[in-house]
Amino acid sequence: MFEVLLKVIWVLLPAYTPNNFAVILGGFKPMDFGRKFLDGRRILGDGKTFSGFFGGILGGILTANLQRVIEIQTGVKILSALPYNEFFCLTLAFSFGSMLGDAAGSFVKRRFGFERGRSFPLVDQLSFLLFALAFASLTRAFWKLFGITEIAIAIVITPLLHLFVNLLAFKLKLKEVPW
Ligand code: CTP
Ligand code: MG
């Protein structure tokens, strides 16, 4: 069971890391070009920028390739067991889906009147994951690594993992707030 948990987290790293890269590389050119939706609120808000979006995707691709190198060095065979083209499709689906889902989450938050940066539990932690899983499910590689059990585990542990990592970052004084 513990091994399945670790595998799920490992496989999902290329879906988890794009947002961290977006935080670092973001800030240039809001993706909604500053425009407002029919409700008079921003379409996405200043928290979604092109540099963050594409930087995040590249970050996810970088992460996955590093993981593959680590696996080959240590003899682990999860991502490295896949043919490279299949592995790359999966990686792209995870990183692109993750950033698209993140933007979709912001769209929903703005429609509910939540200002940029305000926390909206579950939307913040699951929108990116559901999109990442949806895109990944279209690839052959995904079903070699994941079944229904792994998908269920992913959906349950992701919000918990999010909570735990943020709490840790807060305790280490890397973040101002514990969420
Ligand atoms: N970011 C970005 N472009 C993206 C995603 C994220 O530039 N496509 C950067 C922004 O600087 C953003 C930060 O990463 O503030 C954190 O991302 P996130 O928490 O998703 O955005 P929020 O600022 O919280 O905005 P929202 O309320 O829309 O989620
Ligand atoms: Mg946020």
mmCIF file of C-alpha atoms and ligand atoms in Angstrom:
data_model
loop_
_atom_site.group_PDB
_atom_site.id
_atom_site.type_symbol
_atom_site.label_atom_id
_atom_site.label_comp_id
_atom_site.label_asym_id
_atom_site.label_seq_id
_atom_site.Cartn_x
_atom_site.Cartn_y
_atom_site.Cartn_z
ATOM 1 C CA MET A 1 0.000 0.000 0.000
ATOM 2 C CA PHE A 2 2.767 2.407 0.997
ATOM 3 C CA GLU A 3 4.568 1.559 -2.205
ATOM 4 C CA VAL A 4 1.481 2.360 -4.270
ATOM 5 C CA LEU A 5 1.263 5.706 -2.483
ATOM 6 C CA LEU A 6 4.882 6.536 -3.313
ATOM 7 C CA LYS A 7 4.396 5.454 -6.919
ATOM 8 C CA VAL A 8 1.334 7.688 -7.306
ATOM 9 C CA ILE A 9 3.211 10.707 -5.931
ATOM 10 C CA TRP A 10 6.260 9.953 -8.089
ATOM 11 C CA VAL A 11 4.242 9.562 -11.282
ATOM 12 C CA LEU A 12 2.304 12.753 -10.529
ATOM 13 C CA LEU A 13 5.360 14.943 -9.857
ATOM 14 C CA PRO A 14 5.267 16.323 -13.447
ATOM 15 C CA ALA A 15 1.692 17.443 -12.688
ATOM 16 C CA TYR A 16 2.591 18.851 -9.257
ATOM 17 C CA THR A 17 5.733 20.822 -10.110
ATOM 18 C CA PRO A 18 4.473 23.122 -12.932
ATOM 19 C CA ASN A 19 2.782 25.451 -10.432
ATOM 20 C CA ASN A 20 6.042 25.852 -8.481
ATOM 21 C CA PHE A 21 7.811 26.821 -11.691
ATOM 22 C CA ALA A 22 4.929 29.177 -12.505
ATOM 23 C CA VAL A 23 5.439 30.967 -9.173
ATOM 24 C CA ILE A 24 9.114 31.520 -10.050
ATOM 25 C CA LEU A 25 8.714 32.347 -13.749
ATOM 26 C CA GLY A 26 5.305 34.002 -13.649
ATOM 27 C CA GLY A 27 4.464 37.680 -13.795
ATOM 28 C CA PHE A 28 4.686 38.540 -17.483
ATOM 29 C CA LYS A 29 1.620 39.155 -19.639
ATOM 30 C CA PRO A 30 -1.664 38.254 -17.961
ATOM 31 C CA MET A 31 -3.357 35.528 -20.017
ATOM 32 C CA ASP A 32 -6.678 37.392 -20.003
ATOM 33 C CA PHE A 33 -4.852 40.555 -21.211
ATOM 34 C CA GLY A 34 -6.430 42.371 -18.273
ATOM 35 C CA ARG A 35 -9.897 41.875 -19.712
ATOM 36 C CA LYS A 36 -13.119 41.389 -17.796
ATOM 37 C CA PHE A 37 -15.814 38.735 -18.150
ATOM 38 C CA LEU A 38 -19.564 39.380 -18.531
ATOM 39 C CA ASP A 39 -19.917 39.646 -14.754
ATOM 40 C CA GLY A 40 -17.537 42.619 -14.696
ATOM 41 C CA ARG A 41 -14.790 40.679 -12.917
ATOM 42 C CA ARG A 42 -11.469 39.681 -14.433
ATOM 43 C CA ILE A 43 -11.609 36.597 -16.657
ATOM 44 C CA LEU A 44 -8.633 34.949 -14.915
ATOM 45 C CA GLY A 45 -6.867 37.684 -12.947
ATOM 46 C CA ASP A 46 -3.241 38.805 -12.620
ATOM 47 C CA GLY A 47 -2.222 35.483 -11.071
ATOM 48 C CA LYS A 48 -2.354 33.740 -14.463
ATOM 49 C CA THR A 49 0.371 34.891 -16.833
ATOM 50 C CA PHE A 50 1.826 33.514 -20.057
ATOM 51 C CA SER A 51 5.315 33.283 -18.568
ATOM 52 C CA GLY A 52 3.928 31.276 -15.659
ATOM 53 C CA PHE A 53 1.876 29.047 -17.942
ATOM 54 C CA PHE A 54 4.640 28.143 -20.371
ATOM 55 C CA GLY A 55 7.353 28.233 -17.719
ATOM 56 C CA GLY A 56 5.261 25.797 -15.710
ATOM 57 C CA ILE A 57 4.876 23.414 -18.627
ATOM 58 C CA LEU A 58 8.615 23.495 -19.333
ATOM 59 C CA GLY A 59 9.234 22.951 -15.611
ATOM 60 C CA GLY A 60 7.053 19.840 -15.631
ATOM 61 C CA ILE A 61 8.918 18.485 -18.651
ATOM 62 C CA LEU A 62 12.235 19.192 -16.924
ATOM 63 C CA THR A 63 11.084 17.448 -13.753
ATOM 64 C CA ALA A 64 9.945 14.329 -15.606
ATOM 65 C CA ASN A 65 13.207 14.062 -17.507
ATOM 66 C CA LEU A 66 15.201 14.450 -14.275
ATOM 67 C CA GLN A 67 13.068 11.703 -12.742
ATOM 68 C CA ARG A 68 13.822 9.470 -15.689
ATOM 69 C CA VAL A 69 17.555 10.060 -15.273
ATOM 70 C CA ILE A 70 17.305 9.346 -11.525
ATOM 71 C CA GLU A 71 15.413 6.125 -12.233
ATOM 72 C CA ILE A 72 18.019 4.971 -14.740
ATOM 73 C CA GLN A 73 20.835 5.810 -12.296
ATOM 74 C CA THR A 74 19.182 3.945 -9.425
ATOM 75 C CA GLY A 75 17.685 1.078 -11.386
ATOM 76 C CA VAL A 76 14.055 1.977 -10.641
ATOM 77 C CA LYS A 77 11.693 1.180 -13.521
ATOM 78 C CA ILE A 78 8.514 3.260 -13.462
ATOM 79 C CA LEU A 79 8.768 6.183 -15.900
ATOM 80 C CA SER A 80 11.936 4.776 -17.421
ATOM 81 C CA ALA A 81 10.131 1.534 -18.270
ATOM 82 C CA LEU A 82 8.152 3.480 -20.889
ATOM 83 C CA PRO A 83 9.374 4.050 -24.442
ATOM 84 C CA TYR A 84 10.580 7.677 -24.583
ATOM 85 C CA ASN A 85 7.843 8.885 -26.960
ATOM 86 C CA GLU A 86 5.103 7.470 -24.718
ATOM 87 C CA PHE A 87 6.805 8.908 -21.651
ATOM 88 C CA PHE A 88 6.998 12.300 -23.353
ATOM 89 C CA CYS A 89 3.287 12.307 -24.283
ATOM 90 C CA LEU A 90 2.402 11.512 -20.675
ATOM 91 C CA THR A 91 4.715 14.240 -19.382
ATOM 92 C CA LEU A 92 3.234 16.794 -21.741
ATOM 93 C CA ALA A 93 -0.324 15.779 -20.776
ATOM 94 C CA PHE A 94 0.479 16.096 -17.067
ATOM 95 C CA SER A 95 2.208 19.499 -17.302
ATOM 96 C CA PHE A 96 -0.114 21.057 -19.853
ATOM 97 C CA GLY A 97 -3.218 19.657 -18.135
ATOM 98 C CA SER A 98 -1.953 20.893 -14.800
ATOM 99 C CA MET A 99 -1.476 24.494 -15.976
ATOM 100 C CA LEU A 100 -4.742 24.506 -17.926
ATOM 101 C CA GLY A 101 -6.639 23.143 -14.931
ATOM 102 C CA ASP A 102 -4.987 25.742 -12.724
ATOM 103 C CA ALA A 103 -6.243 28.489 -15.068
ATOM 104 C CA ALA A 104 -9.711 26.897 -15.175
ATOM 105 C CA GLY A 105 -9.703 26.956 -11.366
ATOM 106 C CA SER A 106 -8.947 30.682 -11.417
ATOM 107 C CA PHE A 107 -11.782 31.209 -13.895
ATOM 108 C CA VAL A 108 -14.172 29.491 -11.475
ATOM 109 C CA LYS A 109 -12.783 31.456 -8.506
ATOM 110 C CA ARG A 110 -13.315 34.795 -10.289
ATOM 111 C CA ARG A 111 -16.919 33.790 -11.161
ATOM 112 C CA PHE A 112 -17.536 33.137 -7.458
ATOM 113 C CA GLY A 113 -16.098 36.576 -6.686
ATOM 114 C CA PHE A 114 -12.897 35.340 -5.041
ATOM 115 C CA GLU A 115 -10.084 37.860 -5.467
ATOM 116 C CA ARG A 116 -6.763 36.743 -6.925
ATOM 117 C CA GLY A 117 -4.754 34.806 -4.372
ATOM 118 C CA ARG A 118 -7.637 34.059 -2.034
ATOM 119 C CA SER A 119 -7.888 30.425 -1.075
ATOM 120 C CA PHE A 120 -10.792 28.377 -2.372
ATOM 121 C CA PRO A 121 -10.349 24.935 -0.800
ATOM 122 C CA LEU A 122 -10.624 21.952 -3.152
ATOM 123 C CA VAL A 123 -10.797 24.154 -6.279
ATOM 124 C CA ASP A 124 -7.205 25.235 -5.554
ATOM 125 C CA GLN A 125 -6.034 21.680 -4.922
ATOM 126 C CA LEU A 126 -8.082 19.652 -7.374
ATOM 127 C CA SER A 127 -8.712 21.656 -10.562
ATOM 128 C CA PHE A 128 -5.139 21.216 -11.775
ATOM 129 C CA LEU A 129 -5.153 17.534 -10.838
ATOM 130 C CA LEU A 130 -8.442 16.671 -12.549
ATOM 131 C CA PHE A 131 -7.334 18.344 -15.782
ATOM 132 C CA ALA A 132 -3.932 16.671 -15.585
ATOM 133 C CA LEU A 133 -5.553 13.266 -15.077
ATOM 134 C CA ALA A 134 -8.089 13.902 -17.847
ATOM 135 C CA PHE A 135 -5.404 14.771 -20.403
ATOM 136 C CA ALA A 136 -3.112 11.986 -19.216
ATOM 137 C CA SER A 137 -5.925 9.449 -19.505
ATOM 138 C CA LEU A 138 -5.769 9.984 -23.274
ATOM 139 C CA THR A 139 -2.234 8.611 -23.389
ATOM 140 C CA ARG A 140 -1.186 4.994 -23.643
ATOM 141 C CA ALA A 141 1.493 5.389 -20.951
ATOM 142 C CA PHE A 142 -0.958 6.542 -18.298
ATOM 143 C CA TRP A 143 -2.869 3.249 -18.266
ATOM 144 C CA LYS A 144 0.381 1.308 -18.015
ATOM 145 C CA LEU A 145 1.069 3.046 -14.685
ATOM 146 C CA PHE A 146 -2.354 3.898 -13.300
ATOM 147 C CA GLY A 147 -5.646 2.086 -12.719
ATOM 148 C CA ILE A 148 -8.799 3.146 -10.908
ATOM 149 C CA THR A 149 -7.139 2.568 -7.498
ATOM 150 C CA GLU A 150 -4.243 4.901 -8.306
ATOM 151 C CA ILE A 151 -6.627 7.564 -9.613
ATOM 152 C CA ALA A 152 -8.703 7.378 -6.430
ATOM 153 C CA ILE A 153 -5.561 7.587 -4.272
ATOM 154 C CA ALA A 154 -4.395 10.619 -6.283
ATOM 155 C CA ILE A 155 -7.650 12.487 -5.724
ATOM 156 C CA VAL A 156 -7.640 11.759 -1.980
ATOM 157 C CA ILE A 157 -3.984 12.430 -1.212
ATOM 158 C CA THR A 158 -3.441 15.542 -3.352
ATOM 159 C CA PRO A 159 -5.380 17.975 -1.097
ATOM 160 C CA LEU A 160 -3.762 16.366 1.980
ATOM 161 C CA LEU A 161 -0.298 16.598 0.437
ATOM 162 C CA HIS A 162 -0.972 20.222 -0.463
ATOM 163 C CA LEU A 163 -1.990 20.992 3.126
ATOM 164 C CA PHE A 164 1.035 19.202 4.524
ATOM 165 C CA VAL A 165 3.579 20.826 2.182
ATOM 166 C CA ASN A 166 2.167 24.310 2.823
ATOM 167 C CA LEU A 167 2.169 23.766 6.585
ATOM 168 C CA LEU A 168 5.788 22.649 6.360
ATOM 169 C CA ALA A 169 6.706 25.702 4.267
ATOM 170 C CA PHE A 170 4.979 27.908 6.840
ATOM 171 C CA LYS A 171 6.844 26.269 9.746
ATOM 172 C CA LEU A 172 10.106 26.733 7.850
ATOM 173 C CA LYS A 173 9.087 30.378 7.409
ATOM 174 C CA LEU A 174 9.083 30.080 3.608
ATOM 175 C CA LYS A 175 5.431 31.146 3.523
ATOM 176 C CA GLU A 176 3.491 33.837 5.357
ATOM 177 C CA VAL A 177 0.326 31.806 5.783
ATOM 178 C CA PRO A 178 -0.119 28.085 6.488
ATOM 179 C CA TRP A 179 -2.352 27.458 3.402
HETATM 180 N N1 CTP B 1 1.464 32.086 -11.906
HETATM 181 C C1 CTP B 1 1.552 32.693 -13.142
HETATM 182 N N2 CTP B 1 0.914 32.148 -14.223
HETATM 183 C C2 CTP B 1 0.189 31.019 -14.113
HETATM 184 C C3 CTP B 1 0.081 30.389 -12.861
HETATM 185 C C4 CTP B 1 0.718 30.958 -11.763
HETATM 186 O O1 CTP B 1 2.211 33.717 -13.287
HETATM 187 N N3 CTP B 1 -0.401 30.522 -15.207
HETATM 188 C C5 CTP B 1 2.181 32.689 -10.756
HETATM 189 C C6 CTP B 1 1.511 33.994 -10.297
HETATM 190 O O2 CTP B 1 2.522 34.864 -9.869
HETATM 191 C C7 CTP B 1 0.659 33.524 -9.129
HETATM 192 C C8 CTP B 1 1.519 32.445 -8.513
HETATM 193 O O3 CTP B 1 2.168 31.820 -9.632
HETATM 194 O O4 CTP B 1 0.376 34.547 -8.220
HETATM 195 C C9 CTP B 1 0.756 31.425 -7.688
HETATM 196 O O5 CTP B 1 -0.165 30.713 -8.484
HETATM 197 P P1 CTP B 1 -1.670 30.497 -8.029
HETATM 198 O O6 CTP B 1 -1.737 30.185 -6.584
HETATM 199 O O7 CTP B 1 -2.244 29.540 -8.991
HETATM 200 O O8 CTP B 1 -2.323 31.942 -8.326
HETATM 201 P P2 CTP B 1 -3.006 32.998 -7.355
HETATM 202 O O9 CTP B 1 -2.156 34.240 -7.348
HETATM 203 O O10 CTP B 1 -3.349 32.373 -6.059
HETATM 204 O O11 CTP B 1 -4.320 33.398 -8.138
HETATM 205 P P3 CTP B 1 -5.735 32.639 -8.201
HETATM 206 O O12 CTP B 1 -6.586 33.207 -7.118
HETATM 207 O O13 CTP B 1 -6.225 32.973 -9.554
HETATM 208 O O14 CTP B 1 -5.480 31.174 -8.028
HETATM 209 MG MG MG B 2 -3.125 30.663 -5.009
#
